[in-house]
Coordinates of C-alpha atoms and ligand atoms in Angstrom, one line a residue:
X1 CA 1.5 -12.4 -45.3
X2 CA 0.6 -9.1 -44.0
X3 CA 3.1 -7.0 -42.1
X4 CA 3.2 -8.3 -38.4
X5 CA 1.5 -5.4 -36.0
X6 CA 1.8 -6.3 -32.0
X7 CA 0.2 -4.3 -29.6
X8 CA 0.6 -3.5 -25.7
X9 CA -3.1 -2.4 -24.2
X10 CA -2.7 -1.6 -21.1
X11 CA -5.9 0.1 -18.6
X12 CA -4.6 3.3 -17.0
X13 CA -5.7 1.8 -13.4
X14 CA -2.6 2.2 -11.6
X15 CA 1.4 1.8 -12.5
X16 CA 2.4 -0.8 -14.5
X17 CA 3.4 -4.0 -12.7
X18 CA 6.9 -6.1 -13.7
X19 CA 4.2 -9.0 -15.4
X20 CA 2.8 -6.0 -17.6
X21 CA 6.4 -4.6 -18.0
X22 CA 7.3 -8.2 -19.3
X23 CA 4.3 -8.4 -22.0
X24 CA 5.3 -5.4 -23.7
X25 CA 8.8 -6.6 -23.8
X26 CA 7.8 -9.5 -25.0
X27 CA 4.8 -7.6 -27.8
X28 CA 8.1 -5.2 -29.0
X29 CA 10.4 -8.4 -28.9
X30 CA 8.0 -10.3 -30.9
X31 CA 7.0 -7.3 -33.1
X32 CA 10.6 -6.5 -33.7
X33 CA 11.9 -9.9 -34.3
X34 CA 9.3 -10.0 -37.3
X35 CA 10.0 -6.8 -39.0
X36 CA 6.9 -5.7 -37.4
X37 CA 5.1 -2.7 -35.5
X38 CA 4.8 -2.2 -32.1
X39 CA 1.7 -0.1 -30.9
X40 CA 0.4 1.4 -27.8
X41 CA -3.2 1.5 -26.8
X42 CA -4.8 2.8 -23.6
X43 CA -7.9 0.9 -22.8
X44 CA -9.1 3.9 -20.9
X45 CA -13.2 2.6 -21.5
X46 CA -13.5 1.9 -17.7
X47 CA -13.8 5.4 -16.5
X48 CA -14.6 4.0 -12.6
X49 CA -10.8 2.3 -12.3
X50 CA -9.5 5.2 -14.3
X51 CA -6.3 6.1 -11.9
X52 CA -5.1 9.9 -12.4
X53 CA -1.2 9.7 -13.5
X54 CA -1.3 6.5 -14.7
X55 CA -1.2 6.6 -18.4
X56 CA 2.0 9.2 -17.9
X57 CA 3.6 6.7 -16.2
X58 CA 3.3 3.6 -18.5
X59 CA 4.8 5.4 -21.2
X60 CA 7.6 7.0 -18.9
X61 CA 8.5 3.5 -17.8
X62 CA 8.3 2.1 -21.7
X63 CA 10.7 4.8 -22.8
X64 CA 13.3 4.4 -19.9
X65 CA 12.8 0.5 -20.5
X66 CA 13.8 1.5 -24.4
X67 CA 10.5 -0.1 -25.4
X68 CA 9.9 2.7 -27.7
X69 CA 6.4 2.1 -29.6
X70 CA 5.9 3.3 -33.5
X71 CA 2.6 4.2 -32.9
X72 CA 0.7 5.4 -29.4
X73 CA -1.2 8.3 -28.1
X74 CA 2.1 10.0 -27.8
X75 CA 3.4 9.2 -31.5
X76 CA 0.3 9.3 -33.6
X77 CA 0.1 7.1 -36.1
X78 CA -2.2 5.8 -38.9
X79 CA -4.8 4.3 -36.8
X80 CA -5.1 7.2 -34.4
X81 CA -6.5 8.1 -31.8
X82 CA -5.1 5.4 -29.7
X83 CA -6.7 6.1 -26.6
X84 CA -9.8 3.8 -26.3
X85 CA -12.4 6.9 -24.6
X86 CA -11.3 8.8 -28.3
X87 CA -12.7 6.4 -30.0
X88 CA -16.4 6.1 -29.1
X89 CA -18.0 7.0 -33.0
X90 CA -16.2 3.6 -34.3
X91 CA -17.4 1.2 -31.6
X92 CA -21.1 3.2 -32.1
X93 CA -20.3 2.3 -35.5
X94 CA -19.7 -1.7 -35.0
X95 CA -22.4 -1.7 -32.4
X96 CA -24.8 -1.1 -35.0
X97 CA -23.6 -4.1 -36.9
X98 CA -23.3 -6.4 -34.4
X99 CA -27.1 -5.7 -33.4
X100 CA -28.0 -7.0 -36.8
X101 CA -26.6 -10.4 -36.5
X102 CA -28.2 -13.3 -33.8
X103 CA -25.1 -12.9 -31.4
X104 CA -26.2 -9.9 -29.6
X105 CA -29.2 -8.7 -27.9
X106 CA -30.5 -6.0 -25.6
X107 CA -31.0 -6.6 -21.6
X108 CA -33.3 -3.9 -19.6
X109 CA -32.6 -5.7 -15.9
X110 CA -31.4 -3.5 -13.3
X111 CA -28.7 -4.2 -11.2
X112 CA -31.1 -4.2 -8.4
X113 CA -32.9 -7.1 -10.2
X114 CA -29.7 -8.7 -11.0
X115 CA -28.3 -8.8 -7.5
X116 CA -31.7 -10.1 -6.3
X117 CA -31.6 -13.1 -8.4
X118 CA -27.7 -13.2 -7.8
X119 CA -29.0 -13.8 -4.1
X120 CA -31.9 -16.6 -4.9
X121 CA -28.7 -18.3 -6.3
X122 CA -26.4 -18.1 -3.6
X123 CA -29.7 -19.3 -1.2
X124 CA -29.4 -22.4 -3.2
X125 CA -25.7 -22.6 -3.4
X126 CA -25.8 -21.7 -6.8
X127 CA -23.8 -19.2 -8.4
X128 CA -25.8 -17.0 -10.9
X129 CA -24.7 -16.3 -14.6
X130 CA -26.7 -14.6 -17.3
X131 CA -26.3 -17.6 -19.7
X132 CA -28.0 -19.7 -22.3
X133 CA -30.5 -20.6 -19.8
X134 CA -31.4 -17.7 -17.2
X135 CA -31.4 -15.1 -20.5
X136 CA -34.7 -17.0 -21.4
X137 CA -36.4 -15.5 -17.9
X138 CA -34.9 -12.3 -17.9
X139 CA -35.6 -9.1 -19.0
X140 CA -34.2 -8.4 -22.3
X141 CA -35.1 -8.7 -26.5
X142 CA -35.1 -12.0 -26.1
X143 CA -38.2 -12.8 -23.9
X144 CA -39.6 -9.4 -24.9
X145 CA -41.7 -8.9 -27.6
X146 CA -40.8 -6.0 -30.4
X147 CA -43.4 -3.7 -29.2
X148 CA -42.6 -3.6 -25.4
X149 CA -39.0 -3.2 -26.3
X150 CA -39.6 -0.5 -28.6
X151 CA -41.7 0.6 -25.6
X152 CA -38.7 0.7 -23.2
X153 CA -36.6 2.1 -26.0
X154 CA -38.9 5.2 -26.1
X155 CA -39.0 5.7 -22.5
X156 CA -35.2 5.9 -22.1
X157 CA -35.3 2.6 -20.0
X158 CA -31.2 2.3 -20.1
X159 CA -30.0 -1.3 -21.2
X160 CA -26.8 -2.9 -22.0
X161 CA -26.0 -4.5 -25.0
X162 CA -24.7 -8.7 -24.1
X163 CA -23.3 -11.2 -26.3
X164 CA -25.8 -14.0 -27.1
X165 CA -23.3 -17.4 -26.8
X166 CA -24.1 -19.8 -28.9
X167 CA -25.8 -22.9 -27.9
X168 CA -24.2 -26.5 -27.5
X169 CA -21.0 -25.5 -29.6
X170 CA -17.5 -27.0 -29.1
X171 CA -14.7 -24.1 -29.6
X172 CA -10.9 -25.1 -30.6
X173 CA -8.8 -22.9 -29.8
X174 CA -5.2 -22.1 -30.4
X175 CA -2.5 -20.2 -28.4
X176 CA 0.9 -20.0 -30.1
X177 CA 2.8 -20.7 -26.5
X178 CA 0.0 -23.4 -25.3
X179 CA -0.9 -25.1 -28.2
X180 CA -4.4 -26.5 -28.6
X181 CA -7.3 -26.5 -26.4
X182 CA -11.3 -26.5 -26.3
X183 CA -13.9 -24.7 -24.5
X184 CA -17.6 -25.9 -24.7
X185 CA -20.0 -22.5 -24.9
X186 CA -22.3 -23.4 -22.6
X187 CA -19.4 -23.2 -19.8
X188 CA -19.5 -19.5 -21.0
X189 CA -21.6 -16.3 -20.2
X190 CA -23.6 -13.8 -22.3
X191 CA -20.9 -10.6 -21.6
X192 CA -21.8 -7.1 -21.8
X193 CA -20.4 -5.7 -24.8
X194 CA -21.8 -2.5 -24.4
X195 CA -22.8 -0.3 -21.1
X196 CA -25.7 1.5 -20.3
X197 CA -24.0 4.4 -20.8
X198 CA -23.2 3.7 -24.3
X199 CA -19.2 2.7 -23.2
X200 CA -18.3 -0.1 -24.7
X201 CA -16.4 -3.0 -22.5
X202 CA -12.9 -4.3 -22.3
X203 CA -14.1 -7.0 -24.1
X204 CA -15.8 -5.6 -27.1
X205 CA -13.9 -2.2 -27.7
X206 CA -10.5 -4.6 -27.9
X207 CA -11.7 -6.9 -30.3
X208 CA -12.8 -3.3 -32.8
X209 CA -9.4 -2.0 -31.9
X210 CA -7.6 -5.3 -32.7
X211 CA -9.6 -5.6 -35.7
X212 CA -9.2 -1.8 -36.9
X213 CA -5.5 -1.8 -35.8
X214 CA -4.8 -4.3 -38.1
X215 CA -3.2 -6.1 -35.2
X216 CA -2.3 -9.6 -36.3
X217 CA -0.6 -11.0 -32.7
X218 CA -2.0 -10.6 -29.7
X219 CA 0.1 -11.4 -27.0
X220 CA -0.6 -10.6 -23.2
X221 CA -1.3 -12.1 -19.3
X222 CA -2.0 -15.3 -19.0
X223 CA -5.6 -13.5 -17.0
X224 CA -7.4 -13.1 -20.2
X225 CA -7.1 -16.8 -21.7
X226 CA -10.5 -17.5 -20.4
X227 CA -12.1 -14.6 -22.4
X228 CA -10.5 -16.4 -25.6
X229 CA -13.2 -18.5 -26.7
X230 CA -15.9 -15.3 -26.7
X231 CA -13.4 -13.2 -28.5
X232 CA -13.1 -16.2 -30.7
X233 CA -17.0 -15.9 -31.3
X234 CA -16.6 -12.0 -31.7
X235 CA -14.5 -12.0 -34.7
X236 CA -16.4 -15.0 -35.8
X237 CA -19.8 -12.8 -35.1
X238 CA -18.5 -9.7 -36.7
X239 CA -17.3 -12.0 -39.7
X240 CA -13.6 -10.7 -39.4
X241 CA -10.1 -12.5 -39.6
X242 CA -9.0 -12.8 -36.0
X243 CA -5.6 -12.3 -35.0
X244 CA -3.1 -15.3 -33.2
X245 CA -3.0 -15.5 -29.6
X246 CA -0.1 -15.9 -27.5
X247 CA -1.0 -15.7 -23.1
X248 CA 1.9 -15.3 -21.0
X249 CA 2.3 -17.3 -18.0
X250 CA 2.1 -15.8 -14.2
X251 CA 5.3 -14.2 -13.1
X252 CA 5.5 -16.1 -9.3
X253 CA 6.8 -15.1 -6.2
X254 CA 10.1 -15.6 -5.2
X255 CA 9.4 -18.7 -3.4
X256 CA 7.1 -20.4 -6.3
X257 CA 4.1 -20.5 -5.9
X258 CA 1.0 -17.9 -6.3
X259 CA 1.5 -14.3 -8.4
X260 CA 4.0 -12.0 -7.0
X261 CA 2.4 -9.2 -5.7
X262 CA 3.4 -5.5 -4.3
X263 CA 2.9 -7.6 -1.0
X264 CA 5.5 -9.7 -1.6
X265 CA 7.9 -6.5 -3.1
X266 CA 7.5 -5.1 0.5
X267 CA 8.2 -8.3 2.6
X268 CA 11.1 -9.2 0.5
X269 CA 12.3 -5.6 -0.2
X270 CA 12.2 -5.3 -4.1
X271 CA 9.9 -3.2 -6.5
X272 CA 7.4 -4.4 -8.7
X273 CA 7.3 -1.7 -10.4
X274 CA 9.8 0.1 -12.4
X275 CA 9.3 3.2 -11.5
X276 CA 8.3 5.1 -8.4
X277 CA 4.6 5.7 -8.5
X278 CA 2.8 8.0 -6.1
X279 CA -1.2 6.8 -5.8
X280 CA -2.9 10.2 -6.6
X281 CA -5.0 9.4 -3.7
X282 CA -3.3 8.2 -0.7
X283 CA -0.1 9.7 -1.3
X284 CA 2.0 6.6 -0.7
X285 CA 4.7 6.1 -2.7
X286 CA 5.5 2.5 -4.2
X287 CA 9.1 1.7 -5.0
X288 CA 10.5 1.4 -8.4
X289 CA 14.0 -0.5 -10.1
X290 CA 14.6 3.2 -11.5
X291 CA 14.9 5.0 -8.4
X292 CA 15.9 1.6 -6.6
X293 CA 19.6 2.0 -8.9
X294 CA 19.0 0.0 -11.7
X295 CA 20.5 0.5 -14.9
X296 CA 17.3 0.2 -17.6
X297 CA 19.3 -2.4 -20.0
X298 CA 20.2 -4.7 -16.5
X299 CA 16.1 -4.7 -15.7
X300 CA 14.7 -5.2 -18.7
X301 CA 17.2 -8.0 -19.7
X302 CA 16.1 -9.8 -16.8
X303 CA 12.8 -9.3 -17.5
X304 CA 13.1 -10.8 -20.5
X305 CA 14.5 -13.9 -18.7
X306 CA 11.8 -14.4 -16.7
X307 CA 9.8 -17.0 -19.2
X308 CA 11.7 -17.3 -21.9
X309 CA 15.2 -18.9 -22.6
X310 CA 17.3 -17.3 -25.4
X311 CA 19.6 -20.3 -27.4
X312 CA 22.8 -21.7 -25.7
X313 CA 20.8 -20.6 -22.2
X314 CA 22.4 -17.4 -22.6
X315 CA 22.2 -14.8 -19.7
X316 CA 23.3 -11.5 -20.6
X317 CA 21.6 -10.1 -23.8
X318 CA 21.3 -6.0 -25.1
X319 CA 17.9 -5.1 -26.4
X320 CA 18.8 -5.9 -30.2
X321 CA 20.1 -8.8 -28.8
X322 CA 16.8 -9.7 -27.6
X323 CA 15.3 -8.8 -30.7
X324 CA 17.6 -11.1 -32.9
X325 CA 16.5 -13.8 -30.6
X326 CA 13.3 -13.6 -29.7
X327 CA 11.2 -16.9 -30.2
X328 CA 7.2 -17.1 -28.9
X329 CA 8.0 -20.8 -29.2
X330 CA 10.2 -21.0 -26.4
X331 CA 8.1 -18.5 -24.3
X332 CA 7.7 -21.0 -21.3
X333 CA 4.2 -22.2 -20.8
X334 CA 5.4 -22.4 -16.5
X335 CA 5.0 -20.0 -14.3
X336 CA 8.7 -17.8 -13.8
X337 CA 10.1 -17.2 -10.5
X338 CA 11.1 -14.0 -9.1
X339 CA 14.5 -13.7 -7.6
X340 CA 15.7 -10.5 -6.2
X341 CA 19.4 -12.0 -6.2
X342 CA 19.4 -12.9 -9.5
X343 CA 18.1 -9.2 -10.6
X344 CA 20.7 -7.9 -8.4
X345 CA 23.3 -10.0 -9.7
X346 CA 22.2 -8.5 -13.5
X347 CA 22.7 -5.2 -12.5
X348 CA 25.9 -6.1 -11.2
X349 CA 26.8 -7.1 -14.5
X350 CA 25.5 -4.4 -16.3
X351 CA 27.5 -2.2 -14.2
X352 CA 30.9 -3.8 -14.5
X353 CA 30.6 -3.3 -18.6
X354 CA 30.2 0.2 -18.3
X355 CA 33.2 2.4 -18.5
X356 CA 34.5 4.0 -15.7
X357 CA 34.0 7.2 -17.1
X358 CA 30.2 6.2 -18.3
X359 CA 30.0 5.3 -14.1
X360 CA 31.2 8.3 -13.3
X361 CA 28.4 10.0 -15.2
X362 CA 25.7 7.9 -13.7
X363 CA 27.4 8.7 -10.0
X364 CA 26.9 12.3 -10.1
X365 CA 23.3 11.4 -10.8
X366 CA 23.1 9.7 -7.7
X367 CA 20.1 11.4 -5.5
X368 CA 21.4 12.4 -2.2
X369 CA 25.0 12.6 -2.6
X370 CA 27.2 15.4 -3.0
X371 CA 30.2 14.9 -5.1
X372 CA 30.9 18.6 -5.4
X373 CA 34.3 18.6 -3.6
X374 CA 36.1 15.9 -5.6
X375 CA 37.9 16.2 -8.3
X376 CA 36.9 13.8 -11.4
X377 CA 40.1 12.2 -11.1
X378 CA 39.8 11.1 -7.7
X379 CA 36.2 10.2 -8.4
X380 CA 37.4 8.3 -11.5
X381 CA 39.8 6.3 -9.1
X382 CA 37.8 5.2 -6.6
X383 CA 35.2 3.7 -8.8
X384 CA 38.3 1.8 -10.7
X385 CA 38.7 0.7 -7.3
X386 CA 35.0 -0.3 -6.1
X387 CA 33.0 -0.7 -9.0
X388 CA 34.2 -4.9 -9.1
X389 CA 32.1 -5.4 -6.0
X390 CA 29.6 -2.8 -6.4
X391 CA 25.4 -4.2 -7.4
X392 CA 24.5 -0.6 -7.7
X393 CA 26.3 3.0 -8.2
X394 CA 25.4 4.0 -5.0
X395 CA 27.2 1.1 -3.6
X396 CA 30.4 3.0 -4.5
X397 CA 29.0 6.1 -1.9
X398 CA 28.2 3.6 0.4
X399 CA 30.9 0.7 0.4
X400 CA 33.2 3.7 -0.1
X401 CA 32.7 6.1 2.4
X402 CA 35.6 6.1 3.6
X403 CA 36.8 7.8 0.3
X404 CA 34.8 11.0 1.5
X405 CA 34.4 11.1 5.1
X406 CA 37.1 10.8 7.5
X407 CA 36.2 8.2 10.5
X408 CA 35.1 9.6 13.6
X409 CA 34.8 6.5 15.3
X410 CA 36.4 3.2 15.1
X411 CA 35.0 -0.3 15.2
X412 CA 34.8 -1.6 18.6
X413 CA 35.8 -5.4 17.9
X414 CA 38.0 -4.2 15.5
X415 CA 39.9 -2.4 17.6
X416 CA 40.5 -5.1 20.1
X417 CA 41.7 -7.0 17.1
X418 CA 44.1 -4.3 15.6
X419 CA 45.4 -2.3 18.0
X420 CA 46.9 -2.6 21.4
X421 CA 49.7 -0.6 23.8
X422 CA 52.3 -0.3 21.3
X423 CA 50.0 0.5 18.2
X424 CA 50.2 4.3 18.6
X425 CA 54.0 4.5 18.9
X426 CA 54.5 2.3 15.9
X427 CA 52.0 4.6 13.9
X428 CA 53.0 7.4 14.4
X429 CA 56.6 6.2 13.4
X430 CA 54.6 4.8 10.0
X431 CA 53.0 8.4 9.7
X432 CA 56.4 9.9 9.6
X433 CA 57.4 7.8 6.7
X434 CA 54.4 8.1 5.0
X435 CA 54.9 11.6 5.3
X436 CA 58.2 11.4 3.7
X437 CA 57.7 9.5 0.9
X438 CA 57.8 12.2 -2.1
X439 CA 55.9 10.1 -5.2
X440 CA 52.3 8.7 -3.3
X441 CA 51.8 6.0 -5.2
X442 CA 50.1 2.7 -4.4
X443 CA 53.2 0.7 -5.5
X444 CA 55.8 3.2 -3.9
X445 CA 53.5 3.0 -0.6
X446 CA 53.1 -0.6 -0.6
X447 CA 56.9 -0.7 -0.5
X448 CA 57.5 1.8 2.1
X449 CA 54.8 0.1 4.5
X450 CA 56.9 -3.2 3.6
X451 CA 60.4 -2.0 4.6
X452 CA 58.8 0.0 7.2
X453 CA 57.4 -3.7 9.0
X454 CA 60.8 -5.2 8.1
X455 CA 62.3 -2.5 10.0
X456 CA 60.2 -3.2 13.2
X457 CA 60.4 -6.5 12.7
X458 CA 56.6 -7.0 12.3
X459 CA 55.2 -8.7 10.0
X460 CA 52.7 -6.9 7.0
X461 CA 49.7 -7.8 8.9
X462 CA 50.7 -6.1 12.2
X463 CA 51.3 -2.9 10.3
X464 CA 48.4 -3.2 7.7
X465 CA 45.2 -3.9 10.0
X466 CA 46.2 -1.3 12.3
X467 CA 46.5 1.3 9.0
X468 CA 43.7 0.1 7.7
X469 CA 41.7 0.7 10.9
X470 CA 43.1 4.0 11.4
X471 CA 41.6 5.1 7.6
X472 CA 38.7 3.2 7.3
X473 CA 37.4 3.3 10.9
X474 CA 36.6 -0.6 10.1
X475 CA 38.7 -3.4 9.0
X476 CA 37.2 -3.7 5.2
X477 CA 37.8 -2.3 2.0
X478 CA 40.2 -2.6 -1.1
X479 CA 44.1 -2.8 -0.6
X480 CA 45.3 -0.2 2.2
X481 CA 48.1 1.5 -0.2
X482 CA 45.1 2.3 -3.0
X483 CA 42.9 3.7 -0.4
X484 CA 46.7 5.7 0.6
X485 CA 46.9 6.9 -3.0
X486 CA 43.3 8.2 -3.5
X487 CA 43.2 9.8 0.3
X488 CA 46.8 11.5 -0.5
X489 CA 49.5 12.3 2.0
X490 CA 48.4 15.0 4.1
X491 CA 44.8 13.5 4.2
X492 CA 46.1 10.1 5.4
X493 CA 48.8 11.2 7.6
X494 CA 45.8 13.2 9.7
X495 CA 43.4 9.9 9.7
X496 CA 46.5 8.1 11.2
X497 CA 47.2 11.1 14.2
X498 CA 43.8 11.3 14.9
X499 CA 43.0 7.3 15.2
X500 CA 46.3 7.3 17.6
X501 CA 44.5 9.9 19.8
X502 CA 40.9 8.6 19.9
X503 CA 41.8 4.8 19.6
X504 CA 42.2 3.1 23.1
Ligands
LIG1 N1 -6.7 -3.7 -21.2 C1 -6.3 -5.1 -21.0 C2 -5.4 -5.1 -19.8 O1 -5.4 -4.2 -19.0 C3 -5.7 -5.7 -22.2 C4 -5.8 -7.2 -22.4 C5 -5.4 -7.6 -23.8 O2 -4.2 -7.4 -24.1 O3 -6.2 -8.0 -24.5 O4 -4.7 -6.0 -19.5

């Protein structure tokens, strides 16, 4: 069998969405899993949706994904150029040859005289398609003779080139995820293959690609099964092998049913992209998991999760993991839910295997926070201490506050609940021993605090909330004598004075 050669072809018309993020996972997965190649293609032949920035960013969000391909317009490769606008001489080249054969011919109608029929239809509650039967009264080779379409030839009358669908014929076709189905041609219309510009369409330029690729799987969006059965009839036109077919199903929104959409990203705050993209044209700026604080292996494995279950339903899986694994067979043929929770929760995950010191890296990355003034040992201590809870590094800044800001003012209801008359008296007395305790450790602290309450007669709750309050400004965060270690004596001695003076 010849080597297994999967390809991703996406149209530079805007940033890639988390379905399209998905089918190259899945076209490297498969690829992978096979001993195979992975290529990239931009089907760039549609100049009018062509979206400035947009190619950039589908291979930026590829490589941060680790969906590195062996061959694109970035790495070369044998069948280069593998950006579709490069590549006009070899569809020129196949045009020739599929205007020899009966499954093509030339159509001179105007979109003026198109939309005017399309109208006569609609009167009638019709809906117009140039098929089988309306190519008979149109304007094209077919109806023409060869002398008045030489005729328009010579006088530059522009034309596109359609497919001519064969009559009365019953197609069986085959998708490696959906099994076995059949389309009967007549249900299908005669596509433009090639513009009036000489550009050739979607349709036709992928099947040359495919074909002169070598690509052998095709696997993408569930969108494009209905254009099967004419790409079917393309290979079959242009005599060629055609590849296997695999169409992934709809990624759904969150609460089931229809296609998740940026709409739906905005309502239920999460991206749909993975990285931020700014439309060259409005300005606005779309969210993306990147910039959003997740870690590239957490996103992509739950990506990879949404339509297909790895064996012993298991969850967490690296990249070669995935590879190992990966099965087209038990690509669901269901639609897969979105859940922002369950995204979060595999960042979570992702971040609680990572070293503290690996966290630490990733925390001085943080946009918007300055770490400048603490010391990696400190830092390194207070993400032992908060990375458990944390769904993203910035969680630790923001759960954690506390860590680098003193309080300036104190929970209201908290208050009430902590602190009454006697509180200031019996905190100050605690500052006095905290200031005297040499070694500030959380287990040296912990005891001093205890005999302190025995002292007083209070019980560890009556001396803790207060304490707590008085460092945090709220009554949350990890055990009161870590937060004393990390804050150190002097720091923690001055939280306590100045919650005595502004609490009340
Ligand atoms: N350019 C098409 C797209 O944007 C590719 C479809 C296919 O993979 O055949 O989705």
């Amino acid at each position: 069998m010849s080597k297994v050669r999967v390809r991703f072809a996406p149209s530079p018309t805007g940033p890639l969405h988390l379905g399209g993020v998905r089918t190259a996972l899945y076209d490297y997965l498969f690829a992978k899993n096979q001993g195979g190649e992975f290529v990239l293609r931009i089907e760039d032949t549609d100049t009018a949706r062509y979206v400035e920035g947009a190619e950039d960013y589908i291979m930026e969000a590829l490589e941060w994904c680790g969906i590195i391909p062996d061959e694109s317009p970035k790495h070369g490769g044998k069948f280069a150029p593998y950006r579709q606008s490069e590549r006009r001489d070899i569809y020129d080249r196949y045009l020739a040859e599929i205007l020899k054969t009966d499954y093509s011919y030339l159509a001179f109608d105007t979109p003026e005289e198109l939309d005017e029929i399309r109208k006569e239809y609609e009167q009638k509650g019709d809906v117009f398609a140039y098929n089988y039967i309306s190519r008979n009264r149109l304007k094209n080779s077919l109806t023409l003779s060869e002398e008045e379409v030489q005729k328009l030839l010579d006088e530059n009358v522009p034309y596109v080139v359609r497919f001519k669908m064969p009559v009365d014929r019953i197609l069986n076709l085959e998708d490696i995820i959906r099994g076995k189905s059949s389309v009967n041609t007549n249900t299908l219309d005669d596509k433009v293959l090639v513009k009036n510009d000489g550009m050739p369409t979607y349709h036709f330029a992928n099947i040359v690609d495919d074909h002169e690729m070598e690509i052998t799987h095709v696997i993408r969006g569930e969108e494009w099964l209905p254009s099967l059965g004419l790409h079917y009839l393309l290979y079959e036109a242009m005599g060629w092998e055609r590849p296997q077919f695999a169409h992934l199903s709809l990624i759904l929104k969150p609460e089931g049913k229809g296609k998740l959409s940026k709409r739906d990203g905005d309502k239920f705050g999460f991206p749909v992209f993975p990285l931020n993209f700014k439309d060259p044209e409005t300005g606005n700026i779309s969210k993306g998991y990147r910039e959003e604080g997740y870690l590239p292996n957490a996103f992509i494995n739950m990506v990879a999760l949404l339509g297909w279950s790895p064996a012993n339903d298991r969850e967490i899986l690296t990249l070669e993991e995935m590879v190992k694994e990966f099965d087209l067979h038990k690509v669901h043929k269901a639609g897969a839910r979105f859940s922002k929770e369950k995204a979060e929760w595999f960042n979570h995950e992702y971040l609680k295997q990572l070293s503290n010191e690996e966290t630490l890296a990733l925390f001085k990355g943080v946009d918007g926070i300055d770490l400048s003034q603490f010391s990696d040992d400190k830092l390194l201590k207070i993400i032992s201490l908060m990375k458990e809870r944390a769904t993203f590094i910035k969680d630790i800044y923001n759960d954690g506050k506390f860590f680098f800001e003193a309080p300036i003012t104190y929970d209201e209801k908290a208050s009430k609940k902590a602190w009454n008359a006697e509180t200031g008296t019996l905190m100050n007395d605690l500052a006095d021993v905290l200031h005297a305790t040499k070694t500030f450790e959380s287990e040296i602290l912990r005891k001093a605090i205890h005999d302190f309450a025995e002292t007083k007669e209070l019980g560890m709750g009556k001396v803790m909330m207060p304490l707590r309050l008085a460092l945090v400004g709220e009554l949350k965060g990890p055990d009161v004598p870590d937060i004393l270690e990390i804050l150190g004596s002097e720091e923690s001695v001055g939280r306590i004075k100045n919650a005595v003076n502004n609490i009340n």
